[in-house]
PDB file of C-alpha atoms (C1' of nucleotides) in Angstrom:
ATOM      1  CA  UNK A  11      36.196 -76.030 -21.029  1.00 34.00           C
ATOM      2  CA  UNK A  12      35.740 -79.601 -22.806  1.00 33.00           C
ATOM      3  CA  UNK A  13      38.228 -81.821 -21.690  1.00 33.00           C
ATOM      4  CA  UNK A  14      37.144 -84.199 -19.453  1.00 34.00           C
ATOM      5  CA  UNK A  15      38.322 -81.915 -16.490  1.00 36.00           C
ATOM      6  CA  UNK A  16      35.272 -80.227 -16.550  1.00 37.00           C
ATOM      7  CA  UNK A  17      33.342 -80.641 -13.608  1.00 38.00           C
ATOM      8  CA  UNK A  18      29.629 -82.519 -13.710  1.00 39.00           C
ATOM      9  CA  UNK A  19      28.130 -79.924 -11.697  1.00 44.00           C
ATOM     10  CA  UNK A  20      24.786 -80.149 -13.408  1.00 48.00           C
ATOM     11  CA  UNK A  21      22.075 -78.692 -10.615  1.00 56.00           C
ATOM     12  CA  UNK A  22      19.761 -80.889  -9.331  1.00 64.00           C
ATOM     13  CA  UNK A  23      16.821 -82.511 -11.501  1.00 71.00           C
ATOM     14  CA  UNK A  24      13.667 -83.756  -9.610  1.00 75.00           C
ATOM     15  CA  UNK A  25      11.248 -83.883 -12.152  1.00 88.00           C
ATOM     16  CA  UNK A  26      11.703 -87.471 -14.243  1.00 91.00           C
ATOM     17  CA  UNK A  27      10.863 -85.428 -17.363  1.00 93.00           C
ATOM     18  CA  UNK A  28      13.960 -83.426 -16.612  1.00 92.00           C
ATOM     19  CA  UNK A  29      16.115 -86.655 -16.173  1.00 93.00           C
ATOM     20  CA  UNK A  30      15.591 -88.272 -19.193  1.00 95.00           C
ATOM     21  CA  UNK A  31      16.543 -84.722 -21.328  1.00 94.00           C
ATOM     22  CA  UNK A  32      19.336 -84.642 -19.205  1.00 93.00           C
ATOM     23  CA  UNK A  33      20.158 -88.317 -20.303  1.00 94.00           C
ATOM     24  CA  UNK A  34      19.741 -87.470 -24.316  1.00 95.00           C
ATOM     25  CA  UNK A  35      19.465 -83.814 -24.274  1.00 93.00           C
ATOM     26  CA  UNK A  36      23.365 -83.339 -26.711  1.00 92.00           C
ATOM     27  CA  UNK A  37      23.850 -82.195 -29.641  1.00 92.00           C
ATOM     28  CA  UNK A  38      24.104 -85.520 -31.234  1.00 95.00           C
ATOM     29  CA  UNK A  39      22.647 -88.372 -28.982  1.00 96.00           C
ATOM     30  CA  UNK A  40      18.935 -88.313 -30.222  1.00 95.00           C
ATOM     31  CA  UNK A  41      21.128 -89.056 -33.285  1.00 95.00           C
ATOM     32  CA  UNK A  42      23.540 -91.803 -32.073  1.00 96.00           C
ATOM     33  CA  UNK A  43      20.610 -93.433 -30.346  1.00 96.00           C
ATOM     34  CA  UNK A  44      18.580 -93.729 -33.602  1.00 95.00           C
ATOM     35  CA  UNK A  45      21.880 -95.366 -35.474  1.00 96.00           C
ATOM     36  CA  UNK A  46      22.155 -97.596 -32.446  1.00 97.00           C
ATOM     37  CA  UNK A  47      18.304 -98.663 -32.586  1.00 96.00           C
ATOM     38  CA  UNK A  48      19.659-100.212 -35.746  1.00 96.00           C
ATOM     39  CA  UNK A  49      22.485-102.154 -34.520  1.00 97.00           C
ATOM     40  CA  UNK A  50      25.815-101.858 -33.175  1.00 98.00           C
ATOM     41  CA  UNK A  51      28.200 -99.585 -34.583  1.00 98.00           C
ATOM     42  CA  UNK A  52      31.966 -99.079 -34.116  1.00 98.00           C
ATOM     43  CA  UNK A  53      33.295 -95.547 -33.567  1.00 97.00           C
ATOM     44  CA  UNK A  54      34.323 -95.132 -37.150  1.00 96.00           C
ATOM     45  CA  UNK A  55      31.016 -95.728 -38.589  1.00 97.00           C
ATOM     46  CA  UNK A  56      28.942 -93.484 -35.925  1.00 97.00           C
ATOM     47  CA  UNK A  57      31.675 -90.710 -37.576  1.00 96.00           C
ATOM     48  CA  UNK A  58      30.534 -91.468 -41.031  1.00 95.00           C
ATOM     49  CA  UNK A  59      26.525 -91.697 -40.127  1.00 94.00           C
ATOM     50  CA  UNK A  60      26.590 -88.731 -38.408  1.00 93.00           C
ATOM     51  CA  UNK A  61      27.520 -85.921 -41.049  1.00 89.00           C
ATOM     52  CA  UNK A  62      29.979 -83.261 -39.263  1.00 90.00           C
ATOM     53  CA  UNK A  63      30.594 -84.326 -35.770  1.00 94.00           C
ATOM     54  CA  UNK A  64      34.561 -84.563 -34.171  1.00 95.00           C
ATOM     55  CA  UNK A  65      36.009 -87.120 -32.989  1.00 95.00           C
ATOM     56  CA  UNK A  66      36.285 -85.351 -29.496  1.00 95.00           C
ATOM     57  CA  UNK A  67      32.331 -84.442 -29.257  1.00 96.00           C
ATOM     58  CA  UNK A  68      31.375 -87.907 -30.547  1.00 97.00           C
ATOM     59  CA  UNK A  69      33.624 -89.787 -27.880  1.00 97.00           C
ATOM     60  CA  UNK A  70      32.485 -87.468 -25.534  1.00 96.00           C
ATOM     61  CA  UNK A  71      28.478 -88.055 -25.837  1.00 96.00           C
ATOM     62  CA  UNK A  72      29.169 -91.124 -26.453  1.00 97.00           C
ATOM     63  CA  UNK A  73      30.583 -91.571 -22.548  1.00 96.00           C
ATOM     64  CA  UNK A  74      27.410 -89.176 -21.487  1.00 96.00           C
ATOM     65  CA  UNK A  75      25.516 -91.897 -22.683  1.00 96.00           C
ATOM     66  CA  UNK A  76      27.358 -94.439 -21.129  1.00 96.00           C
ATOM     67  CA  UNK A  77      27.594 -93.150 -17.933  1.00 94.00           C
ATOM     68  CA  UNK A  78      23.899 -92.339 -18.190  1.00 93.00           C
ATOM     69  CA  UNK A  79      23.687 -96.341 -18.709  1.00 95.00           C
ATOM     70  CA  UNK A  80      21.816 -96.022 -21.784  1.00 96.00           C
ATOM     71  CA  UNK A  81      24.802 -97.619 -24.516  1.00 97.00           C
ATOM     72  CA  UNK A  82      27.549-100.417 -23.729  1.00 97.00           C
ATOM     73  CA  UNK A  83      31.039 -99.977 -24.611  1.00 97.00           C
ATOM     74  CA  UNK A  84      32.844-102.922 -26.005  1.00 97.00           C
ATOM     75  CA  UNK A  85      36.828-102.941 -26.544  1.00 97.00           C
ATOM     76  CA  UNK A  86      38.680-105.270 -28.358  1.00 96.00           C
ATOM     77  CA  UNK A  87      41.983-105.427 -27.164  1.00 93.00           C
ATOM     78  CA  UNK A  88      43.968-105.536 -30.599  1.00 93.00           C
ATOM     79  CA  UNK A  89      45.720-103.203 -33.047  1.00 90.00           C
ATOM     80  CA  UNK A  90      44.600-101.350 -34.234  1.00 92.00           C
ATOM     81  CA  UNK A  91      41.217-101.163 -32.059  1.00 95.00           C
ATOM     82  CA  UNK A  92      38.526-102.176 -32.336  1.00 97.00           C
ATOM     83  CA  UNK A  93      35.180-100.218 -30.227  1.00 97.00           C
ATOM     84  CA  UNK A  94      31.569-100.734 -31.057  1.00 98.00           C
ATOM     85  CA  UNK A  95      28.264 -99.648 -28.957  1.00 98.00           C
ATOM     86  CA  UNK A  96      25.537-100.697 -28.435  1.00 98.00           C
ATOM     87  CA  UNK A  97      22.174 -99.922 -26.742  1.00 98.00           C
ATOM     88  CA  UNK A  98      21.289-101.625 -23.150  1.00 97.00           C
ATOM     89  CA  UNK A  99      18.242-102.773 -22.195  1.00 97.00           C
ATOM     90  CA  UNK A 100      17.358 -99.608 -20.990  1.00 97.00           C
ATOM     91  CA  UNK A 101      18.723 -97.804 -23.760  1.00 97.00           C
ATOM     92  CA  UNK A 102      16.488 -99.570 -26.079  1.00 97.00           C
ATOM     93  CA  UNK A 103      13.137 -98.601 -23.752  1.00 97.00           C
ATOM     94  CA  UNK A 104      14.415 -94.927 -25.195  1.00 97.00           C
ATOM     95  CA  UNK A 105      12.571 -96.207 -28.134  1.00 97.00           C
ATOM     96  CA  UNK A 106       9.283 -94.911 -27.351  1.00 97.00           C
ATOM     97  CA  UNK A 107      10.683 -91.256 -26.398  1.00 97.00           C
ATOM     98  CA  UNK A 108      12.700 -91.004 -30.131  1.00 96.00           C
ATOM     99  CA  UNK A 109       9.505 -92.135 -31.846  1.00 96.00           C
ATOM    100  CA  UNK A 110       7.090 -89.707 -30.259  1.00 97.00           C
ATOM    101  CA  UNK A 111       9.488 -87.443 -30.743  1.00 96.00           C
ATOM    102  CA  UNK A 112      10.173 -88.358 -34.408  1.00 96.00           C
ATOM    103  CA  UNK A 113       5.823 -88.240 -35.300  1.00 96.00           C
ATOM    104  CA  UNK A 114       6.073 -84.613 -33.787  1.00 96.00           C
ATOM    105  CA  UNK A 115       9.006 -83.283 -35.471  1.00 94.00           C
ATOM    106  CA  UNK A 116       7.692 -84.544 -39.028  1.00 93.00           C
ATOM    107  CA  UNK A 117       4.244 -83.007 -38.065  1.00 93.00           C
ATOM    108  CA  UNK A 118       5.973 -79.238 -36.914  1.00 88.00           C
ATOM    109  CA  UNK A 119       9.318 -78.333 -35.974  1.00 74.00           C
TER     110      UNK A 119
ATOM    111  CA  UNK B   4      25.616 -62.987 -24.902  1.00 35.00           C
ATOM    112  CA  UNK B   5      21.842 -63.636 -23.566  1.00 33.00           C
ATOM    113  CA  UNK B   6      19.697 -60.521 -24.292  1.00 33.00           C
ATOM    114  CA  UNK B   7      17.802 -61.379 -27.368  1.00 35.00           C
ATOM    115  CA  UNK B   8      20.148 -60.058 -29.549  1.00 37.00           C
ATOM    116  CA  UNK B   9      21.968 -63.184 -30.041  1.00 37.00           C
ATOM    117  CA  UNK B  10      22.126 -64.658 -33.083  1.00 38.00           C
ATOM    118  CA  UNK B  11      19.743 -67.589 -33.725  1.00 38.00           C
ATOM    119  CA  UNK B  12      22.572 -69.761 -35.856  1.00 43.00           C
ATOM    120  CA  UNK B  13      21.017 -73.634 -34.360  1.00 48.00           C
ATOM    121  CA  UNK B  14      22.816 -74.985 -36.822  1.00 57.00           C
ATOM    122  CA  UNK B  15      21.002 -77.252 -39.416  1.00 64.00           C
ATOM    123  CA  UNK B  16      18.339 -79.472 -38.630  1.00 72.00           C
ATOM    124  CA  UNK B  17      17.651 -82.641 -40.769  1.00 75.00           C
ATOM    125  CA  UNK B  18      15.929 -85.344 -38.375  1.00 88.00           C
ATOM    126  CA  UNK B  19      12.416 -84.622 -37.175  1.00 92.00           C
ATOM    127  CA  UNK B  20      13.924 -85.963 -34.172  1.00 94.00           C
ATOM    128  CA  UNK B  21      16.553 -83.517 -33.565  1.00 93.00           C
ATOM    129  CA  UNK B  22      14.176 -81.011 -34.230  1.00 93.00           C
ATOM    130  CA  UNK B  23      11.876 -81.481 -31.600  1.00 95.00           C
ATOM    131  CA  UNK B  24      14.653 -81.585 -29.200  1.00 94.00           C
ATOM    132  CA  UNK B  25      15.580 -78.065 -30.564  1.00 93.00           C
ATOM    133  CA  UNK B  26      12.075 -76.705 -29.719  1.00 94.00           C
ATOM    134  CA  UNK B  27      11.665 -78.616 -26.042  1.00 95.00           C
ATOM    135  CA  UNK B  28      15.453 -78.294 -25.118  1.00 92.00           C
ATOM    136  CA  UNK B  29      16.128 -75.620 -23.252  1.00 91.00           C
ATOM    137  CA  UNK B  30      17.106 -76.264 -19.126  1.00 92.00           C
ATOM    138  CA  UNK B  31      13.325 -75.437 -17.976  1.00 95.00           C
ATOM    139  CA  UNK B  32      11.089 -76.270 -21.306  1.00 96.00           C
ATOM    140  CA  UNK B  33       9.522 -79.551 -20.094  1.00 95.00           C
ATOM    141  CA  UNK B  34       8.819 -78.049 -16.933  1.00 94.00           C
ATOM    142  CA  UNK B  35       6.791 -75.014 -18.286  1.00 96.00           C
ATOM    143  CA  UNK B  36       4.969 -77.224 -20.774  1.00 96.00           C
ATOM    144  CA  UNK B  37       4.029 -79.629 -18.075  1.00 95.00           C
ATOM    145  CA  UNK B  38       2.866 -76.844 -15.704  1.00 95.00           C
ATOM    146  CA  UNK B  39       0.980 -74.834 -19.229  1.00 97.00           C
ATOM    147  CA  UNK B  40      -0.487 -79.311 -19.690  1.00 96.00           C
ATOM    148  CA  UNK B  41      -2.556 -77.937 -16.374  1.00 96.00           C
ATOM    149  CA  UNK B  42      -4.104 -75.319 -17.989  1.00 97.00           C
ATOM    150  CA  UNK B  43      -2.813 -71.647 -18.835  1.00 98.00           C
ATOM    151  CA  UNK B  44      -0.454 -70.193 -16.288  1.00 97.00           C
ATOM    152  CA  UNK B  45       0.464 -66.378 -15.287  1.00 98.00           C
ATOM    153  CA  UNK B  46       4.134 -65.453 -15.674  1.00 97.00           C
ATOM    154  CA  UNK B  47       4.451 -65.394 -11.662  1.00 96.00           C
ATOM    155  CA  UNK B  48       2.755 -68.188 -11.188  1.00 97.00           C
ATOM    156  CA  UNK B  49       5.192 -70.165 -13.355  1.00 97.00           C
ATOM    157  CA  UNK B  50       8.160 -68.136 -11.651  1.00 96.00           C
ATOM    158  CA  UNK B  51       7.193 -69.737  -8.402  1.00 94.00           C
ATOM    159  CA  UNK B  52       5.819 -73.018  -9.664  1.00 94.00           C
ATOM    160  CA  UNK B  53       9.886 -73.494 -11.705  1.00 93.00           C
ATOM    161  CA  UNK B  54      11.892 -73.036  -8.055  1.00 88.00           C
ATOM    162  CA  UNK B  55      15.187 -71.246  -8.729  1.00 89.00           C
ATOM    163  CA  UNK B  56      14.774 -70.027 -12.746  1.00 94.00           C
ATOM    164  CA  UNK B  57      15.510 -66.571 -13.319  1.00 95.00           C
ATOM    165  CA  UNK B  58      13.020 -64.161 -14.657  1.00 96.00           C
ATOM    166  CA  UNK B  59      15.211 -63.537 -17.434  1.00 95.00           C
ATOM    167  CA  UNK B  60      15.748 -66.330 -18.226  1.00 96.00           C
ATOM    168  CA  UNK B  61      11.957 -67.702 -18.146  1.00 97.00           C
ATOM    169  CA  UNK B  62      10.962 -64.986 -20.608  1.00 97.00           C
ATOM    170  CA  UNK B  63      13.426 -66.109 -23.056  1.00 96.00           C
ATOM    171  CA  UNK B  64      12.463 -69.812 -22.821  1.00 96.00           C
ATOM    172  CA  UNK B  65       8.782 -68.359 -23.159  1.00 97.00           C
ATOM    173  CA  UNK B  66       9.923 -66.605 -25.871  1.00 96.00           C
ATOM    174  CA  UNK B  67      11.708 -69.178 -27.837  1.00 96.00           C
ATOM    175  CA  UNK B  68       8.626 -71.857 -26.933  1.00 96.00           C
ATOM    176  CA  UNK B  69       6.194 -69.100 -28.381  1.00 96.00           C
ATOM    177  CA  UNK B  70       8.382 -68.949 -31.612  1.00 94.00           C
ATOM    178  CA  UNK B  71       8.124 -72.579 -31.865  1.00 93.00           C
ATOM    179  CA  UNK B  72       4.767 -72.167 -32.032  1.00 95.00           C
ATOM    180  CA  UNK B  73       4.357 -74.449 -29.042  1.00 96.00           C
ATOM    181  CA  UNK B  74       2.798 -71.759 -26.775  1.00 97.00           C
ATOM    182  CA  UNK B  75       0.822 -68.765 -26.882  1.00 97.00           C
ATOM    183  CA  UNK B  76       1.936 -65.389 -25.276  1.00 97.00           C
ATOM    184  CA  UNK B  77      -1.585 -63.446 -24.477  1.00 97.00           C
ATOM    185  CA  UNK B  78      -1.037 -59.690 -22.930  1.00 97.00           C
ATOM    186  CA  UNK B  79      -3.736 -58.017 -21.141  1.00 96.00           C
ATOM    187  CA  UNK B  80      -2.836 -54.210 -21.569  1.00 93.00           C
ATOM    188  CA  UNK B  81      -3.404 -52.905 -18.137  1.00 93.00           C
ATOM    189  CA  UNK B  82      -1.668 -51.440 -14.873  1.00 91.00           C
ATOM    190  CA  UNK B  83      -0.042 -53.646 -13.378  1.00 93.00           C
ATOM    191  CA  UNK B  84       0.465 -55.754 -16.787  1.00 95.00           C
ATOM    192  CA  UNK B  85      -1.103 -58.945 -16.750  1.00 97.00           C
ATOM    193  CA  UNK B  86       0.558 -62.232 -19.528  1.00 97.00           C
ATOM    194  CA  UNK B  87      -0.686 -65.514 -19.343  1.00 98.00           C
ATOM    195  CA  UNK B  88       0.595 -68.147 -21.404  1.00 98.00           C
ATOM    196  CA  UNK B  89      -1.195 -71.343 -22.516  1.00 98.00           C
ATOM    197  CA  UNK B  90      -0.372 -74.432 -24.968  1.00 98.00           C
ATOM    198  CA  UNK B  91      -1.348 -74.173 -28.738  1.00 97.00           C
ATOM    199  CA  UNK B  92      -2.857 -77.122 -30.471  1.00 97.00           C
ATOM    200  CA  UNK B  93       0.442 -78.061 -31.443  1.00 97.00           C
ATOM    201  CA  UNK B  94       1.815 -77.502 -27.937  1.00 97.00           C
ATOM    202  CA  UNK B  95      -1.028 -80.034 -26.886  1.00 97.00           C
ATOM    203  CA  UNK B  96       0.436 -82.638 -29.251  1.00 97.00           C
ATOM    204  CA  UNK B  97       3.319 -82.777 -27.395  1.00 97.00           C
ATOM    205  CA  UNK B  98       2.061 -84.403 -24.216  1.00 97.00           C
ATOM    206  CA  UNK B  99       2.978 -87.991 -25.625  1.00 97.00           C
ATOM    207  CA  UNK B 100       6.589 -87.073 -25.827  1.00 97.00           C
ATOM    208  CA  UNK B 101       6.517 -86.020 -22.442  1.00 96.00           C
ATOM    209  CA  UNK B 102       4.604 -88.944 -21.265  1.00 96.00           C
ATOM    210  CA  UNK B 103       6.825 -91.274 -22.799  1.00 96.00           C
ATOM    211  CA  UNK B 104      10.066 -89.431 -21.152  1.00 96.00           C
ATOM    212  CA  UNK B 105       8.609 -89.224 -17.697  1.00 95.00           C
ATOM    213  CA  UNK B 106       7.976 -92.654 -18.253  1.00 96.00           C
ATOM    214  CA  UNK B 107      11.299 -93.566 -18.812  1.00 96.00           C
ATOM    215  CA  UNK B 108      12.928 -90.908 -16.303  1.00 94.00           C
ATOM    216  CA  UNK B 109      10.602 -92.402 -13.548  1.00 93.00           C
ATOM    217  CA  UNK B 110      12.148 -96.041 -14.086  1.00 93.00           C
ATOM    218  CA  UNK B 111      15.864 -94.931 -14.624  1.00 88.00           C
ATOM    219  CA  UNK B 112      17.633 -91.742 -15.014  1.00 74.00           C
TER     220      UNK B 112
ATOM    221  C1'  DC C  20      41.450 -97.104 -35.457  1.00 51.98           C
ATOM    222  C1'  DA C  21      39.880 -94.811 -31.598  1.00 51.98           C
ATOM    223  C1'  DG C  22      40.656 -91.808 -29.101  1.00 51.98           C
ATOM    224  C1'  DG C  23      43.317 -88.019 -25.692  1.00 51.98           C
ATOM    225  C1'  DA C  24      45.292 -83.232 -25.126  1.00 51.98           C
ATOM    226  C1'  DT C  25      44.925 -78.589 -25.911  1.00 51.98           C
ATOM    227  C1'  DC C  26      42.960 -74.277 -27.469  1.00 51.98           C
ATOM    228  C1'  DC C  27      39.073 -71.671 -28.441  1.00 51.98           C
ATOM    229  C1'  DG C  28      34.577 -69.411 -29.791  1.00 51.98           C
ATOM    230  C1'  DT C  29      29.811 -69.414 -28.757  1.00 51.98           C
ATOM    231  C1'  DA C  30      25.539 -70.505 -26.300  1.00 51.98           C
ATOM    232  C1'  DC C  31      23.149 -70.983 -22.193  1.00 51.98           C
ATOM    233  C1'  DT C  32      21.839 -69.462 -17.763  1.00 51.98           C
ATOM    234  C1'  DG C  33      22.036 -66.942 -13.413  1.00 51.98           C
ATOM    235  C1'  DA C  34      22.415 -62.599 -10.475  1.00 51.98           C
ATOM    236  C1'  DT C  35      21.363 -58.039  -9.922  1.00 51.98           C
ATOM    237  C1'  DA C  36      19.418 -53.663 -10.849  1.00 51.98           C
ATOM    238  C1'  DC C  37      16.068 -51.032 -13.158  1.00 51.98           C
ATOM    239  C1'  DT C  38      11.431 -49.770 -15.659  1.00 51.98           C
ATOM    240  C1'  DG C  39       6.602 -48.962 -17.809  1.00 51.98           C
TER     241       DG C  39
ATOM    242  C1'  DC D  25       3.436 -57.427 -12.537  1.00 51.98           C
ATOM    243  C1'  DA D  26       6.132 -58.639 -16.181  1.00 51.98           C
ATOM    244  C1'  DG D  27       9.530 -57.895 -18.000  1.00 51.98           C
ATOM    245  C1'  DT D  28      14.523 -55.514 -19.913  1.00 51.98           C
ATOM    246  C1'  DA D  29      19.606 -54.282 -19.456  1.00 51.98           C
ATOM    247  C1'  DT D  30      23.969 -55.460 -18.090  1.00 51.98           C
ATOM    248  C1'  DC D  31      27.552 -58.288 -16.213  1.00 51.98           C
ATOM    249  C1'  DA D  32      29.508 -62.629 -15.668  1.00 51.98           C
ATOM    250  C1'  DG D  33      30.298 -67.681 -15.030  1.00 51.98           C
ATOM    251  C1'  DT D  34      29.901 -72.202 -16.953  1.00 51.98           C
ATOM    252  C1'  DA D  35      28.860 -75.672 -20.319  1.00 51.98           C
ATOM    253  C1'  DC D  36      28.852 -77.175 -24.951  1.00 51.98           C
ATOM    254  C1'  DG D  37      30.909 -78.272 -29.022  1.00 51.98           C
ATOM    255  C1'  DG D  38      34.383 -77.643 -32.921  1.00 51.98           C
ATOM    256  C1'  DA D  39      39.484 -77.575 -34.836  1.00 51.98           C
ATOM    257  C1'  DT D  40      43.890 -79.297 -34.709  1.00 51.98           C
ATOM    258  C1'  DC D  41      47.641 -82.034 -33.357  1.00 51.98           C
ATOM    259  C1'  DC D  42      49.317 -86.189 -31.152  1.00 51.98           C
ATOM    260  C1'  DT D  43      49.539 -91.342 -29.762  1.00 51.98           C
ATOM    261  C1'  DG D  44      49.116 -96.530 -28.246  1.00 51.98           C
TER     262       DG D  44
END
DNA sequence: CAGGATCCGTACTGATACTG
DNA sequence: CAGTATCAGTACGGATCCTG
């Protein structure tokens, strides 16, 4: 299933560790978050940036994140639309976790 | 499929930061490295200490961790078998990406 | 333009039973 | 004790078509 119907079962988490992979732990949000820590982006360019992804996966780790509080979601009423996200405040204190995470991935991985 | 004979496809990997999410992914990785962070661990003893994972699926998220190079499998041939796992030197290196996401985890998630 | 709807293959993980 | 084999459910993510 992937189509919104799905339900957010997701077991429990108790360790904070476990929370915050939970919170950027898809496919493509280590990336979106990295594009974001540059500025706000509109749907069509976070399609471009990131090489390969559909427009159903993107929109839908895109609301992950969202719901997780960690980007904003900003409509312009108007045609045709107009979306662009952005990281929160606590989005942006993800910035610490991506660069650790960067220094070890250029080092191994 | 979940036996070990599943292709290893992963896709392709181009930012360091995606690929240390690849290696510390998986639904019980943080927890094992920040039980192994406590010194080396038994495979029983990290059965009990991970409430609720399967045994089959510990040894594969051993196993994959081990391919990563992030841990070390050590086998003491005797009756009853004896494993103990520990973190390698580049296992080790990961403790700041796990201190930055409990950080983060422990304020929000 | 920014998605929603639908269909689908694959990966991940658990449960259970069995073994050296 | 430390797995392995098998069965099975669920989640993840892609492809394609459609729409306000």
């Amino acid at each position: 299933m992937a189509t919104g119907k799905e339900k957010a079962v997701k077991k429990e988490v108790s360790c904070p560790v476990e929370a915050t992979l939970r919170a950027i732990g898809g496919r493509w949000k280590v990336l979106i978050l990295h594009h974001l820590l540059g500025g706000t982006k509109r749907f069509g360019e976070l399609t471009r940036a990131l090489k390969g992804v559909s427009a159903r996966t993107l929109t839908k780790q895109l609301r992950e994140l969202e719901a997780c509080g960690v980007i904003h979601r900003k409509v312009y009423p108007q045609i045709p639309p107009m979306v662009e996200y952005s990281l929160t405040a606590v989005g942006k204190q993800l910035e610490p976790v991506l660069m650790a995470m960067h220094d070890w991935g250029e080092k191994h991985g």
